[in-house]
XYZ file of C-alpha atoms in Angstrom:
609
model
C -1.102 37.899 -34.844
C -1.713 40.846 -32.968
C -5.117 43.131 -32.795
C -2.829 45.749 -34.151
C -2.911 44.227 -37.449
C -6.357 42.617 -37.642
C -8.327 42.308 -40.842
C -11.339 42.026 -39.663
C -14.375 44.674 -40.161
C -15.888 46.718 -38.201
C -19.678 47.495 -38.257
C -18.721 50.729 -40.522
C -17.259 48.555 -43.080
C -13.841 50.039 -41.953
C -11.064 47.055 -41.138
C -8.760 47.816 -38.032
C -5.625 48.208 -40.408
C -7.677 51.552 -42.056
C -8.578 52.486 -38.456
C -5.371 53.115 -37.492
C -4.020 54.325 -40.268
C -6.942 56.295 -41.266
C -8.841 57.289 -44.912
C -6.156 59.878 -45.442
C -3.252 56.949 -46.984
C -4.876 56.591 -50.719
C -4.190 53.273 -50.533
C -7.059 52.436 -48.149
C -9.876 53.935 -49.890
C -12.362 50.782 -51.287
C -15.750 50.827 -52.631
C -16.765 50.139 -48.917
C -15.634 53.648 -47.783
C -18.131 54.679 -50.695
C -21.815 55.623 -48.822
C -23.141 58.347 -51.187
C -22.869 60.055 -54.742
C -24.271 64.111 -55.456
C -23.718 66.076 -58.543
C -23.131 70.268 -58.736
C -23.421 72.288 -61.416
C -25.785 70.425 -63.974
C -24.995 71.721 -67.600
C -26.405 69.533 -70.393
C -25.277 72.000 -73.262
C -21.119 72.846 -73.524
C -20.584 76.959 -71.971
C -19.817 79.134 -74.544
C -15.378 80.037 -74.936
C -15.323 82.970 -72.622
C -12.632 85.191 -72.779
C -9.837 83.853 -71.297
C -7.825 85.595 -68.478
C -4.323 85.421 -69.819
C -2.922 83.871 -73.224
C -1.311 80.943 -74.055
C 1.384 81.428 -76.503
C 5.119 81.923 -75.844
C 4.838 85.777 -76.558
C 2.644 86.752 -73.560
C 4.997 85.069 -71.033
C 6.916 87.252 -68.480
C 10.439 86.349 -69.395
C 9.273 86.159 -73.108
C 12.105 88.575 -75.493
C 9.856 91.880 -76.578
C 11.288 94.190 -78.417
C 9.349 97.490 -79.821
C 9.732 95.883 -83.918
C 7.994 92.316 -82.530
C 5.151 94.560 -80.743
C 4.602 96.635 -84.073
C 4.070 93.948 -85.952
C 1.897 92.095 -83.281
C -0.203 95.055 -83.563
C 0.025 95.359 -87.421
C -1.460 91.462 -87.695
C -4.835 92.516 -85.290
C -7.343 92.209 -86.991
C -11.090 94.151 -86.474
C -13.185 92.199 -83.633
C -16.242 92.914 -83.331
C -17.388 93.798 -80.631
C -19.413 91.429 -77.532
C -20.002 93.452 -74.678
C -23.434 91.604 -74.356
C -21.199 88.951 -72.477
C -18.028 89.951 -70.857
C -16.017 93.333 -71.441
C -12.505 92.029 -69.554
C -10.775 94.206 -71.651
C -8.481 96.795 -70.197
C -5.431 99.043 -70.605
C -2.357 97.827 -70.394
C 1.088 99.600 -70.976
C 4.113 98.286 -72.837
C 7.440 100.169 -73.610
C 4.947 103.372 -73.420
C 2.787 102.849 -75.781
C -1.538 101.975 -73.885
C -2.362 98.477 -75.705
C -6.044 96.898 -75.524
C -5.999 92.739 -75.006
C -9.433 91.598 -76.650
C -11.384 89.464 -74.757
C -10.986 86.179 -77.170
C -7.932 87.254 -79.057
C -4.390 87.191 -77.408
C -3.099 89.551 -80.075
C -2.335 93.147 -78.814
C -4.851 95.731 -80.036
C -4.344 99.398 -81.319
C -4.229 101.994 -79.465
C -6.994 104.332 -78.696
C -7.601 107.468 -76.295
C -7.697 106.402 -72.761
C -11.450 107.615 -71.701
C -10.850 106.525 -67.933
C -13.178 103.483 -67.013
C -14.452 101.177 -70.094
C -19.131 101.356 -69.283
C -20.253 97.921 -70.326
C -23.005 98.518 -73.539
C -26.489 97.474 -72.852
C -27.042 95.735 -76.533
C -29.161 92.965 -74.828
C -31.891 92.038 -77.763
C -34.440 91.339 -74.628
C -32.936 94.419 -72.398
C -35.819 96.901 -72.955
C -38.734 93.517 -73.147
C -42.014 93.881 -70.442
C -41.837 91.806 -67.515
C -43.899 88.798 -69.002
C -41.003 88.362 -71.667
C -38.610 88.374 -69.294
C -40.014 85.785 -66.600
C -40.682 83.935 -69.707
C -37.330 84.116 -70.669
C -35.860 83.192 -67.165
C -38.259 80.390 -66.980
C -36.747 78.801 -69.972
C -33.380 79.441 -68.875
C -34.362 77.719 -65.820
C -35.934 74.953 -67.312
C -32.802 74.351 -69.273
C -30.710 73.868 -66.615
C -33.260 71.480 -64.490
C -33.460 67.691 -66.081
C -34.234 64.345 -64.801
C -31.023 62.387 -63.596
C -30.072 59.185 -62.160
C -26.661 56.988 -62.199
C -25.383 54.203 -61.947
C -21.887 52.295 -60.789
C -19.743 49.661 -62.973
C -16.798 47.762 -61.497
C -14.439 45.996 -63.860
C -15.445 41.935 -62.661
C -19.318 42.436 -62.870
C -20.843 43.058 -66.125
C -23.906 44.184 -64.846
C -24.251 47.589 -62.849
C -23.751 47.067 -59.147
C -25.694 50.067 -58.328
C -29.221 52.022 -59.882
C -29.863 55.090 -57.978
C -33.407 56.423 -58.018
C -34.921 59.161 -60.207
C -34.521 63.184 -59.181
C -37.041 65.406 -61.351
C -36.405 68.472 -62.037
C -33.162 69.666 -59.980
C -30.025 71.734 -60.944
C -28.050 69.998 -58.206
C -29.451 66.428 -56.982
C -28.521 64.875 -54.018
C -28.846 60.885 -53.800
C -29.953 58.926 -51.477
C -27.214 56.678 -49.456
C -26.450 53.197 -50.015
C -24.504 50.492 -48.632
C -22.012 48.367 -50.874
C -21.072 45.868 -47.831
C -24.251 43.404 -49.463
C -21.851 42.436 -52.509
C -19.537 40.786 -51.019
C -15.215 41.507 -50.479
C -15.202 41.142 -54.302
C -16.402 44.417 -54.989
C -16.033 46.188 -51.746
C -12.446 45.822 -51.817
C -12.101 47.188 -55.108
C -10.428 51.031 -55.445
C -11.955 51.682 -59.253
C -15.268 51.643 -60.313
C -17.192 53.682 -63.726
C -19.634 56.129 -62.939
C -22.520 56.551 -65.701
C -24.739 59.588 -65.186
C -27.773 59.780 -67.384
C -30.241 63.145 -67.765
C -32.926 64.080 -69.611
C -34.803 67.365 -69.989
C -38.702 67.938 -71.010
C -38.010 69.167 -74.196
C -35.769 65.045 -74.394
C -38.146 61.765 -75.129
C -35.051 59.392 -73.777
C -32.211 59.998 -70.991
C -28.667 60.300 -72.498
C -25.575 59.452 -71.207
C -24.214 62.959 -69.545
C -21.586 61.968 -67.977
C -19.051 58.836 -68.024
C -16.261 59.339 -65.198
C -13.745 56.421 -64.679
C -12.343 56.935 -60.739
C -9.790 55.228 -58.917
C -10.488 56.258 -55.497
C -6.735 56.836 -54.566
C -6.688 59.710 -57.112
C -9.955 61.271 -55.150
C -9.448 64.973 -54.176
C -10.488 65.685 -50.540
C -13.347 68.863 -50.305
C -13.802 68.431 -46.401
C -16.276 66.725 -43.971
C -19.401 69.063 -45.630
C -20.044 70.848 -48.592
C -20.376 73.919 -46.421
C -16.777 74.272 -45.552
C -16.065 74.524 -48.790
C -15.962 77.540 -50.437
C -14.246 77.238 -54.145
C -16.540 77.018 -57.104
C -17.093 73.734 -58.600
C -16.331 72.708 -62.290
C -19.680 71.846 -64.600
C -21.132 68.296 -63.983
C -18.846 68.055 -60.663
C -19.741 64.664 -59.172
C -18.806 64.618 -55.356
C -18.345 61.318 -53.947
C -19.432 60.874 -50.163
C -17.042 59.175 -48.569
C -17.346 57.272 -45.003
C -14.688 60.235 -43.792
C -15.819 63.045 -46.071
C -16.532 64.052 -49.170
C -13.913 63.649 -52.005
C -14.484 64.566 -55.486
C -11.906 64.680 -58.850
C -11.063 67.843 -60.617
C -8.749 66.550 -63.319
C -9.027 63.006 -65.672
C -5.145 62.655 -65.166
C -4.564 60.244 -62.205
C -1.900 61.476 -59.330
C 1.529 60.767 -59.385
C 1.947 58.593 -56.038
C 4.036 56.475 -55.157
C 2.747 52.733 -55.402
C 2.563 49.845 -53.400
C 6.225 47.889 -52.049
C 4.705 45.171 -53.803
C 3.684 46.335 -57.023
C 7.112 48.711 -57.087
C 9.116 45.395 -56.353
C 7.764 44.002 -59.418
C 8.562 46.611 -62.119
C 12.144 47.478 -60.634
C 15.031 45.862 -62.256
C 16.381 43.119 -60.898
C 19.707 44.006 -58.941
C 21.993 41.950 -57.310
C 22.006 42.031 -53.095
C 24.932 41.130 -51.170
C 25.161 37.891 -49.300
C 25.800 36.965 -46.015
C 29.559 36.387 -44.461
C 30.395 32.893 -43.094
C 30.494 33.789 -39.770
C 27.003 34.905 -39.588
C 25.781 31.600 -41.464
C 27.631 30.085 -38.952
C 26.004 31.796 -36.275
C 22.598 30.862 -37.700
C 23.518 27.553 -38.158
C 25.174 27.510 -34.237
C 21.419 29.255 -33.390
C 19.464 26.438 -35.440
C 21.387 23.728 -33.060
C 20.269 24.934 -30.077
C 16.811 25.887 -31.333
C 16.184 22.304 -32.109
C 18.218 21.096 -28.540
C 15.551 23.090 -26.747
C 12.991 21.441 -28.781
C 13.862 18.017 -27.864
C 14.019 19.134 -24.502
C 11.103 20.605 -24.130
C 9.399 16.738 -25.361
C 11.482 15.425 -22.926
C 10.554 17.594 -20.095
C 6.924 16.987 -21.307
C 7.083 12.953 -21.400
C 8.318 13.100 -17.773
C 5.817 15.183 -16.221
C 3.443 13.236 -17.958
C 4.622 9.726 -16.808
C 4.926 11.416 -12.884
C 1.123 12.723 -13.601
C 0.351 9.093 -14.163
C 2.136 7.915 -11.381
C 0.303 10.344 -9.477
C -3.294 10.069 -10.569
C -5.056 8.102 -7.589
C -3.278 10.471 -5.164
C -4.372 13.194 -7.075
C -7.563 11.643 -7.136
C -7.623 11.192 -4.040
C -7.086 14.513 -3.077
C -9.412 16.270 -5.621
C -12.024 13.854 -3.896
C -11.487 15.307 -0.825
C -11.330 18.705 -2.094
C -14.710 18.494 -3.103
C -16.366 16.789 -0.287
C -15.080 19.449 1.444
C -16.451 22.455 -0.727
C -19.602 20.355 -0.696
C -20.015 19.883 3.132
C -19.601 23.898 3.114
C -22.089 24.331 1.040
C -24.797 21.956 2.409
C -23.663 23.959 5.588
C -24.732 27.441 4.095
C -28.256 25.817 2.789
C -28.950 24.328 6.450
C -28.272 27.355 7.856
C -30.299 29.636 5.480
C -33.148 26.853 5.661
C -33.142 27.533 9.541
C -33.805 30.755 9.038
C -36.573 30.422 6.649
C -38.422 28.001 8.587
C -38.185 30.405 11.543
C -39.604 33.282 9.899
C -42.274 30.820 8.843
C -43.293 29.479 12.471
C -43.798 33.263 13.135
C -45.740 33.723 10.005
C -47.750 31.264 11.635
C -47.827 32.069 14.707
C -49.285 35.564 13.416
C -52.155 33.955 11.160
C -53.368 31.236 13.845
C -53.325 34.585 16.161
C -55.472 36.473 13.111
C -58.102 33.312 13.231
C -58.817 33.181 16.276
C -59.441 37.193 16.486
C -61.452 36.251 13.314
C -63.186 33.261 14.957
C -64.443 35.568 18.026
C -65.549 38.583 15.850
C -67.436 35.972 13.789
C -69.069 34.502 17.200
C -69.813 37.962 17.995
C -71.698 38.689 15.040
C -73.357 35.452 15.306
C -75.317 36.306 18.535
C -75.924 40.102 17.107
C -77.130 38.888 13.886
C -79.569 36.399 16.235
C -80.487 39.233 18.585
C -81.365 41.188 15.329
C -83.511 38.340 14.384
C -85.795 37.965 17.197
C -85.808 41.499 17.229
C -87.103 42.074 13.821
C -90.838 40.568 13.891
C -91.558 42.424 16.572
C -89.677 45.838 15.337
C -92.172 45.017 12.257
C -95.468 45.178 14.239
C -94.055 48.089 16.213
C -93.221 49.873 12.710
C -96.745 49.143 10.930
C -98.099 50.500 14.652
C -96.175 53.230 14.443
C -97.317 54.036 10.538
C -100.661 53.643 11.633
C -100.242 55.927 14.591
C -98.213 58.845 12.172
C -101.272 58.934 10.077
C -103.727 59.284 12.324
C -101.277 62.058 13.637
C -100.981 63.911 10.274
C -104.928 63.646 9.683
C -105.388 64.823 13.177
C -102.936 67.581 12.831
C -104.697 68.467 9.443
C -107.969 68.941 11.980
C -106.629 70.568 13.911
C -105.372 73.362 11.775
C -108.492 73.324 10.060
C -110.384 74.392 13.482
C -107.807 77.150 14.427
C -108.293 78.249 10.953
C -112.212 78.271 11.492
C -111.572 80.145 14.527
C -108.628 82.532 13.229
C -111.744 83.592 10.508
C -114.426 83.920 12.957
C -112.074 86.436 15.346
C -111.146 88.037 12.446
C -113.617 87.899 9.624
C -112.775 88.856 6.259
C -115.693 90.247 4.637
C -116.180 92.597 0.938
C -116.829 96.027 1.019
C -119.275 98.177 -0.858
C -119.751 95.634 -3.995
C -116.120 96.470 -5.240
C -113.805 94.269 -6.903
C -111.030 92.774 -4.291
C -111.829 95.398 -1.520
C -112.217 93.255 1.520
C -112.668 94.659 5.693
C -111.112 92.808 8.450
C -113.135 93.209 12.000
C -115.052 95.828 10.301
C -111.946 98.159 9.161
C -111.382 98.663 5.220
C -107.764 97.972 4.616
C -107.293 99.109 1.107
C -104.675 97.133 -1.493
C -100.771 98.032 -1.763
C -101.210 100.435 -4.613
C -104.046 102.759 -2.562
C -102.809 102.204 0.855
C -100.938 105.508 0.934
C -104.300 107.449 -0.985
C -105.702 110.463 0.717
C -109.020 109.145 1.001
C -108.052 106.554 3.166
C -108.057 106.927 6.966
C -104.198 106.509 8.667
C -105.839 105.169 11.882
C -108.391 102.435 10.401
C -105.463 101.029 7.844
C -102.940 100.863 10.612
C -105.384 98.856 12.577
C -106.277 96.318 9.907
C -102.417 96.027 9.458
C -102.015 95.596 12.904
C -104.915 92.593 12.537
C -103.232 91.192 9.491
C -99.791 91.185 11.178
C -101.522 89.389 14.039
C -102.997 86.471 11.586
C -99.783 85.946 9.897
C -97.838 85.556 13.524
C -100.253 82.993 14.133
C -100.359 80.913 10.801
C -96.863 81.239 10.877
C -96.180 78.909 14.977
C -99.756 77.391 14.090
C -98.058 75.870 10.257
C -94.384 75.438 11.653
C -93.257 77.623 8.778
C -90.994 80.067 9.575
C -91.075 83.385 7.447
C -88.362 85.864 6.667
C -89.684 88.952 7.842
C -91.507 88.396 11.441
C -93.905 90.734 12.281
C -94.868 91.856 15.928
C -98.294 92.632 16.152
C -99.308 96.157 18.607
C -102.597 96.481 16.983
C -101.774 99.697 15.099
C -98.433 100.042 15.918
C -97.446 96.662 15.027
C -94.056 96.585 13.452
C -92.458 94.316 10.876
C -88.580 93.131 11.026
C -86.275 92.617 7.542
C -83.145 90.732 8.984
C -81.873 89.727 5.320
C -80.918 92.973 4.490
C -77.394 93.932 5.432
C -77.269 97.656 4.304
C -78.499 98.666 7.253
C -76.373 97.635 10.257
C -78.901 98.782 13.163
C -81.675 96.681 14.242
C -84.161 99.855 14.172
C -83.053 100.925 10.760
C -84.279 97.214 9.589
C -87.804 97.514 11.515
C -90.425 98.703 9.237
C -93.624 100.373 10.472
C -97.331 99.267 9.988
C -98.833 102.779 10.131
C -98.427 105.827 8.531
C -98.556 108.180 11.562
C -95.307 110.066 12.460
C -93.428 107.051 10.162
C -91.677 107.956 6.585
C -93.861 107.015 3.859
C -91.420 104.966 2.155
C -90.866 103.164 5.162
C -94.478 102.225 5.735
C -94.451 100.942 2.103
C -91.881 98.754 2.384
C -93.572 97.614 5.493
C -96.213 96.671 3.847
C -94.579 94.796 0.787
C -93.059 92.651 3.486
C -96.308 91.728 5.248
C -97.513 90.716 1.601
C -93.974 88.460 0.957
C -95.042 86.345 4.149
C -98.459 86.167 2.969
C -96.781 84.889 -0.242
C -94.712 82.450 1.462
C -97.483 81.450 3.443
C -99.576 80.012 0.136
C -96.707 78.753 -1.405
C -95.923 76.016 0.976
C -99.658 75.077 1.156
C -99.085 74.916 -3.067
C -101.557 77.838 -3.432
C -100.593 80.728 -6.393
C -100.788 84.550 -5.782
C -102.208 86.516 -7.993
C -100.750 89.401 -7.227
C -98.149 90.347 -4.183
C -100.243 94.315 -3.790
C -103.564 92.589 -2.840
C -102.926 91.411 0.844
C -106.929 91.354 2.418
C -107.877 89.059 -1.117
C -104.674 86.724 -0.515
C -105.048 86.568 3.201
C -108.510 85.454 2.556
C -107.573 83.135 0.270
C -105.140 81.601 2.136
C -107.556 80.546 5.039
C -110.264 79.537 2.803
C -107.684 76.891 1.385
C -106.882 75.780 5.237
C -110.021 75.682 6.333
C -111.494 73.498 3.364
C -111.475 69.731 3.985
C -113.703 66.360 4.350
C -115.272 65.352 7.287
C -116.039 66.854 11.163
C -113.887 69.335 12.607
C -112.430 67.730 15.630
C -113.640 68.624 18.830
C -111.599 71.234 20.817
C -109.703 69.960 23.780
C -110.499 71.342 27.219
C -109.108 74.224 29.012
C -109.944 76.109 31.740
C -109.971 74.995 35.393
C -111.817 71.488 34.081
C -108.695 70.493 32.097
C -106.761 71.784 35.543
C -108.588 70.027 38.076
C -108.054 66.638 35.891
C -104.247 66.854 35.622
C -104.261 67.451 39.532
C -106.154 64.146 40.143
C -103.289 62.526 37.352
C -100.216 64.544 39.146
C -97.772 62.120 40.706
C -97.230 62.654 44.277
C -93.622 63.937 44.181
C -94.066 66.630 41.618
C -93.864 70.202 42.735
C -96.775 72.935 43.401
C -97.614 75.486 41.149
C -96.911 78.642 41.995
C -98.822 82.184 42.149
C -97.762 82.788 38.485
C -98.212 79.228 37.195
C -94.169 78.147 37.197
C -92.769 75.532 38.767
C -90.267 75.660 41.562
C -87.620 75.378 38.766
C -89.245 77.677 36.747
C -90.994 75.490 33.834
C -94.204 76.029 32.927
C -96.950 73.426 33.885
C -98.486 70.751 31.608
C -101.470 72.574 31.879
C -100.300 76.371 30.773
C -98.923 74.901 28.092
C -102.487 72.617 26.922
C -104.368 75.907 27.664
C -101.846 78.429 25.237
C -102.379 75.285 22.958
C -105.879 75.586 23.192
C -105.780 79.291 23.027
């Protein structure tokens, strides 16, 4: 058999006969086809009879006989209505054989005739139309509530007895939607079944126990097709309108009557009558009887046909064998052929791989030889690169503590050239050589003499020059000391872009006040900078005599001797001309070398100085 008319199922639960012919033939729609089940429209109480739009006895039709007697006594019979414009007011004027008649909304007798008022005003005679807003949402509320109910289902089929399908439980919902389920787990005896009974059950709050809503016998060829989604559909839908969700849309039914279609060849064959079909002649028997000869000639040929080639295969076999044999040496020897050649290959690329490592180890061998003596060299070295390093310890302290000396005897000397002394019993007033220098905050005073201040400042600008080479600190504003027109330099500050804009005086005479005051705050920052790195604390940056003062006093104080100064002079001269080798140049008139270096000496004597 053909694919074309395969039974089989697809993964959809769709066979390849309803693929090709597709969900639209009746005929193939099965309980498989069947994936989900929503309701529309929930109504648990029956709608009030609204008025009807037309009437439904012989005497309203269009080719009906009226004549102006049967219309007087149609109107005659009316009876007095009242009246229920707090629902629908369809009424309206019609006219017949002149005369305006009034059709009641319920009744489908024709109505006297009154004054035609133009437009008919529906009557607000609401009993709640005129209620406060609390009545109303109360009365909505209920309405709503009313409407809303509990539901589930469930599905029947004709050869189970118990349901096939429970759906779960939707609170409170005016149009539930299911979930989807999958028939395909019960087997071909249900899923190809084309009739099933849906039960739908409901229950509201104001209900203890769920009744039975709705009970809707299908047969899926009688379905109704709506369209792939609810949203291309736009008809209203009856009351209790169960849609059925199809594999190829949604169907639903809007009548109990099944279709008129046209059955099955099988099931049609069954309840025709029985009618009598005309034979065949003789000569066509006799054809079929002339066709069934050869059929079975060509049959017994074919065995015979078969039986030889079989015998000659026979015959045949150790040839064949033979040959089959040889066959397959052959495809063997070509393919032990391919493997030699592709194991050449590989074991060449191997001897290179080794070729390149035994290359790599002996690199490796040498650098490890190499290392060998250096790590030995190291060795020997170390013990006495030990002694040399405790020697060499030894020899930086005694450096450092000579050093100290040292800068405790310049110190010494730096306050016996320029003593710092108090003056006249006050608090923090201090001389220098003899000349008051008064603090930050009086040094501008009238009082105070221009000449002796700018001398003491020129004496203080002189001791900080000194500490400064003397303690290998550098400061941030260098002075240069001209007794009292010494000078100090600020090179931080980039305001002023000219080198004599940023050099501050010392003295007040013919200099800008300002000017000599910031002078003198940056004498006090080196002084500041100065105690700092010899962990002393300022007191305050205005009081430059006190600080300067207290700066040497913390130099100059340590244990022990002060070492003895080294020799200058033409002693220290006349020694290092004895200790001159013979090949090194004579000193000039102004103490320089022939390639203009200072001497050894000079440089012990500014040392010393």
């Amino acid at each position: 058999m053909s694919a074309k008319y395969d039974t089989k199922t697809n993964d959809n639960g769709i066979s390849a006969f309803d693929d090709i012919k597709g969900l639209d033939v009746a005929q193939n729609r099965k309980l498989r086809h069947l994936q989900g089940i929503s309701v529309r429209n929930l109504a648990l109480s029956r709608p009030l009879n609204r008025a009807r739009g037309k009437t439904i006895d012989d005497g309203s039709l269009p080719h009906a006989l009226k004549t102006p007697a049967k219309a007087l006594a149609q109107r005659e019979s009316h009876k007095l209505e009242h009246s229920r414009s707090s629902s629908d007011l369809k009424s309206s004027p019609t006219k017949l054989n002149g005369i305006h008649k009034y059709q009641d909304s319920e009744s489908d007798v024709p109505a006297k005739s009154r004054p035609p008022a133009g437009k008919l005003r529906r009557r607000s005679t609401l009993n709640w139309s005129n209620a406060s807003p609390r009545v109303r949402q109360t009365k909505l509320e209920d309405v709503a509530k009313e409407r809303m109910a509990d539901t589930w289902f469930s599905l029947h089929c004709s050869s189970v007895s118990d349901p096939i399908y429970l759906s779960e439980t939707i609170e409170k919902a005016m149009n539930p939607s299911f979930r989807f389920f999958d028939l395909n787990v019960y087997g071909p005896a249900v899923t190809r079944l084309d009739e099933l009974t849906i039960k739908y059950w409901a229950k509201t709050e104001n209900m203890q126990d769920y009744i039975l809503l709705v009970e809707l016998q299908l047969c899926l060829r009688a379905l109704q097709f709506i369209g792939k989604s609810l949203e291309s559909f736009h008809h209203p839908l009856p009351l209790n309108c169960i849609l059925l969700h199809l594999s190829d849309g949604i169907y639903t039914s809007f009548t109990d009557l099944p279709l008129d279609e046209p059955v099955l060849s099988a099931a049609k064959s069954a309840k025709q009558t029985q009618t009598l079909q005309p034979t065949s002649s003789f000569d066509a028997l006799m054809r079929l009887s002339n066709l069934d000869d050869c059929i079975q000639d060509a049959l017994s040929t074919r065995e015979k046909l078969a039986s030889q080639i079989t015998a000659l295969l026979n015959e045949q076999k150790q040839s064949m064998d033979t040959i089959n044999a040889a066959s397959q040496a052959e495809q063997s020897l070509a393919s032990t052929n391919r493997s030699l050649s592709a194991s050449r290959k590989l074991l060449k690329i191997a001897e290179a791989r080794r070729s390149e490592l035994q290359t790599s180890l002996e690199a490796r061998r040498a650098a490890i030889a190499t290392g060998s003596l250096t790590q030995q060299k190291a060795q020997s070295n170390l013990a006495s690169a030990q002694t040399n390093l405790s020697f060499r310890r030894s020899l930086l302290q005694t450096t450092k503590s000579g050093l100290s000396g040292q800068v405790r005897r310049i110190c010494e000397d730096l306050l016996s050239i320029y003593p710092i002394e108090p003056f006249d019993q006050k608090p923090l007033s201090f001389i220098i050589r003899g000349l008051h220098l008064p603090n930050a905050a009086s040094t501008s005073a009238s009082d105070a003499d221009p000449a002796i201040t700018a001398a003491a400042l020129g004496h203080v600008a002189h001791i900080v020059y000194l500490l400064s080479l003397y303690l290998t600190t550098p400061i941030p504003y260098p002075p240069t000391p001209h007794g009292s027109t010494s000078t100090i330099l600020d090179p931080i500050s980039t305001n002023m872009p000219s080198l004599a804009a940023r050099t501050f005086p010392l003295y007040q005479k013919g200099a800008v006040t300002y000017r000599f005051d910031y002078g003198v705050f940056l004498i006090n920052s080196d002084i500041e900078l100065l105690m700092s790195r010899q962990g002393s604390r300022m007191v305050d940056l205005r009081h430059t005599l006190p600080n300067l003062k207290y700066l040497l006093t913390v130099l100059t104080t340590g244990k022990g001797e002060l070492p003895v100064r080294k020799k200058t002079g033409r002693n220290a001269l006349g020694n290092l001309e004895e200790r001159r080798p013979i090949n090194q140049p004579e000193v000039g008139e102004k103490g320089l070398h022939a390639n203009g270096k200072l001497p050894e000496t000079r440089a012990l004597h500014d040392e010393g100085a």
